[in-house]
Amino acid sequence: MKQIDFKKNLPFILLLILLGFLILCPLISIFAKAVIIDGRLDFYQAWQIITNSENLQTIYNSLLLGVSVVLCSTVIAVPTAFLLARTQLAKYSFLDIVFMVPFMTPPYIASMGWILFMQKNGLFQQLFPSTGALSENFFQFGGLVLVMSLHVFPFLMTMLKNAILNIPASLEESAAVFGAGKTKRLTKIFAPLLTGNYAIGALLVFVKTLSEYGTPYTLGRRIGFYVFTTDIHRYSTTAPVDFGSSASLSSILIFICMGMWMVQNYITNRTSYRLVSGKGTRPVQTELSKLGQFGAWLWIGIVVLIAIGIPYFAIISTSLIKLRGFGLAAGNFTFGHYKGLLTTPKAISSIWNSLFLAVSSATICSILGTIVVLAVRKAKGFFKKALEAISLLPEMLPSIVLVLGIMLFWNSIYKIIPLYNTIGIMVLAYVILYIPYTVSYVTSAFTQINESLLEAGRTFGATPFYVFRRITLPMISRGIFAGWMMIFIIAFRELVTASLIAPPNTLVISTYINREFEQGSVSLGMGMAVICVIITIIALLIFRKIVEPKEA
């Protein structure tokens, strides 16, 4: 057996210990809390918790919701992807940006918009007074499925669209030459080539649905439909606090998500087709008739209306309504709520707290993630695989599970490191949750660097640090910045971490919105939601402004 040279591998060992301390220890704390009762190993009690009728119902609800969202997302994503990839609509590149808006909108904000629009005496009934029964029927399982599907379908749509664009026209033309009709070409060539991509996208949508907290918390609770994330949160925050039940449900959720990731990897390896080669290819184009184009634009319009138009109309109009009792009446609109938000100490404090958390966590992630990628590239064997696997592990797990683990672990070592119950624990949680973004973006940037450039620097006597500073760092800087910006945007509006481990009297934008919404100050909450979206859009515009000249 080959012995490890500890002196040579000391930097990798120290980095591995750091990542293990940050990521693995919280996960171990979850499993320990689930099976260690009063200082002894007790699998029976954990099994009793899991098989409790209420928790079994939660597991069933979560799986049912996951499957239903996959099916609903498929109905929306498949025709949309086809239209944007194979018809005249493909030339309208702005549609790609439009369909990313639902995915970039915080789920809890979108679901609040739907609640305001469809509730009794809500905006829909004000616009169409005779539709009371129709709008109130929205508050059922089907409404929850629709809202969650509208958030995740762009992910599946983008994956399918890219897969369709990679199918060369020559394959279907060859089949047509041999007498295959449209139906046979669709079933024998087109559909099989998309099966692998669809399966991967569907599994990711399923895992994303199981991991989602915002929509089940805002809309699911309203209809009495509880899932993994809402019950884990309830057991952890509502008296009597029951971390054992939270840990047991979290363990089940971890096993399901990890199982789905393994299935995804299996599908990726078994059903992938190499359709892009060195030869030039062209995609198939389907010319739509005038009627077909009308139908295509009608479909796109309906999807945009329900995915973007309705929630944003509800959010913006509610933020401008002076008195909710008068609704959408002339003269009942004001910018006073925005003035109040920008002059109220708690509102301003929540914005600054969110900015601080987003900037600090994004910066720390960028530094630590870049170090990890550099270490992975230099390490070999065990260290290379271990560093890569641990750094990407948070991407495979639901945020609420990792946050629960962070709560349990850092609370247990509070006497040694008194970080728990401070703003620092929130920064740490965001760093743990989002470090995979930096690792992924920087790794992608490294793939574009030709090794000969680095070798040339070393040939002319440059030190490793000089090569890194003058060659490597400038070439990966765009990847680092892209990761920083993505982390900033997500951390800025994050809900589950802030709701679980924020110190007392510490509000961020997400918890401020949620508090105002639940306490009845809906217009203030929606005003803050609009401010959140505006800041996010500004951040994206700055990102494009900085990156696009480098791409030119």
JSON list of C-alpha atoms in Angstrom, two decimals, residues 28-37 242-245 247-248 408:
[
{"chain": "A", "resi": 28, "resn": "ILE", "atom": "CA", "xyz": [-22.64, 14.15, 10.88]},
{"chain": "A", "resi": 29, "resn": "SER", "atom": "CA", "xyz": [-24.41, 16.18, 13.58]},
{"chain": "A", "resi": 30, "resn": "ILE", "atom": "CA", "xyz": [-27.75, 15.57, 11.84]},
{"chain": "A", "resi": 31, "resn": "PHE", "atom": "CA", "xyz": [-27.31, 11.78, 11.71]},
{"chain": "A", "resi": 32, "resn": "ALA", "atom": "CA", "xyz": [-25.99, 11.76, 15.28]},
{"chain": "A", "resi": 33, "resn": "LYS", "atom": "CA", "xyz": [-28.99, 13.74, 16.54]},
{"chain": "A", "resi": 34, "resn": "ALA", "atom": "CA", "xyz": [-31.34, 11.32, 14.77]},
{"chain": "A", "resi": 35, "resn": "VAL", "atom": "CA", "xyz": [-29.91, 8.10, 16.25]},
{"chain": "A", "resi": 36, "resn": "ILE", "atom": "CA", "xyz": [-28.19, 9.08, 19.52]},
{"chain": "A", "resi": 37, "resn": "ILE", "atom": "CA", "xyz": [-30.75, 9.43, 22.32]},
{"chain": "A", "resi": 242, "resn": "ASP", "atom": "CA", "xyz": [-37.91, 18.71, 18.56]},
{"chain": "A", "resi": 243, "resn": "PHE", "atom": "CA", "xyz": [-34.49, 18.48, 16.91]},
{"chain": "A", "resi": 244, "resn": "GLY", "atom": "CA", "xyz": [-34.75, 14.67, 16.91]},
{"chain": "A", "resi": 245, "resn": "SER", "atom": "CA", "xyz": [-37.72, 14.74, 14.54]},
{"chain": "A", "resi": 247, "resn": "ALA", "atom": "CA", "xyz": [-32.89, 15.35, 12.17]},
{"chain": "A", "resi": 248, "resn": "SER", "atom": "CA", "xyz": [-34.79, 12.16, 11.30]},
{"chain": "A", "resi": 408, "resn": "LEU", "atom": "CA", "xyz": [-26.77, 21.58, 15.73]}
]
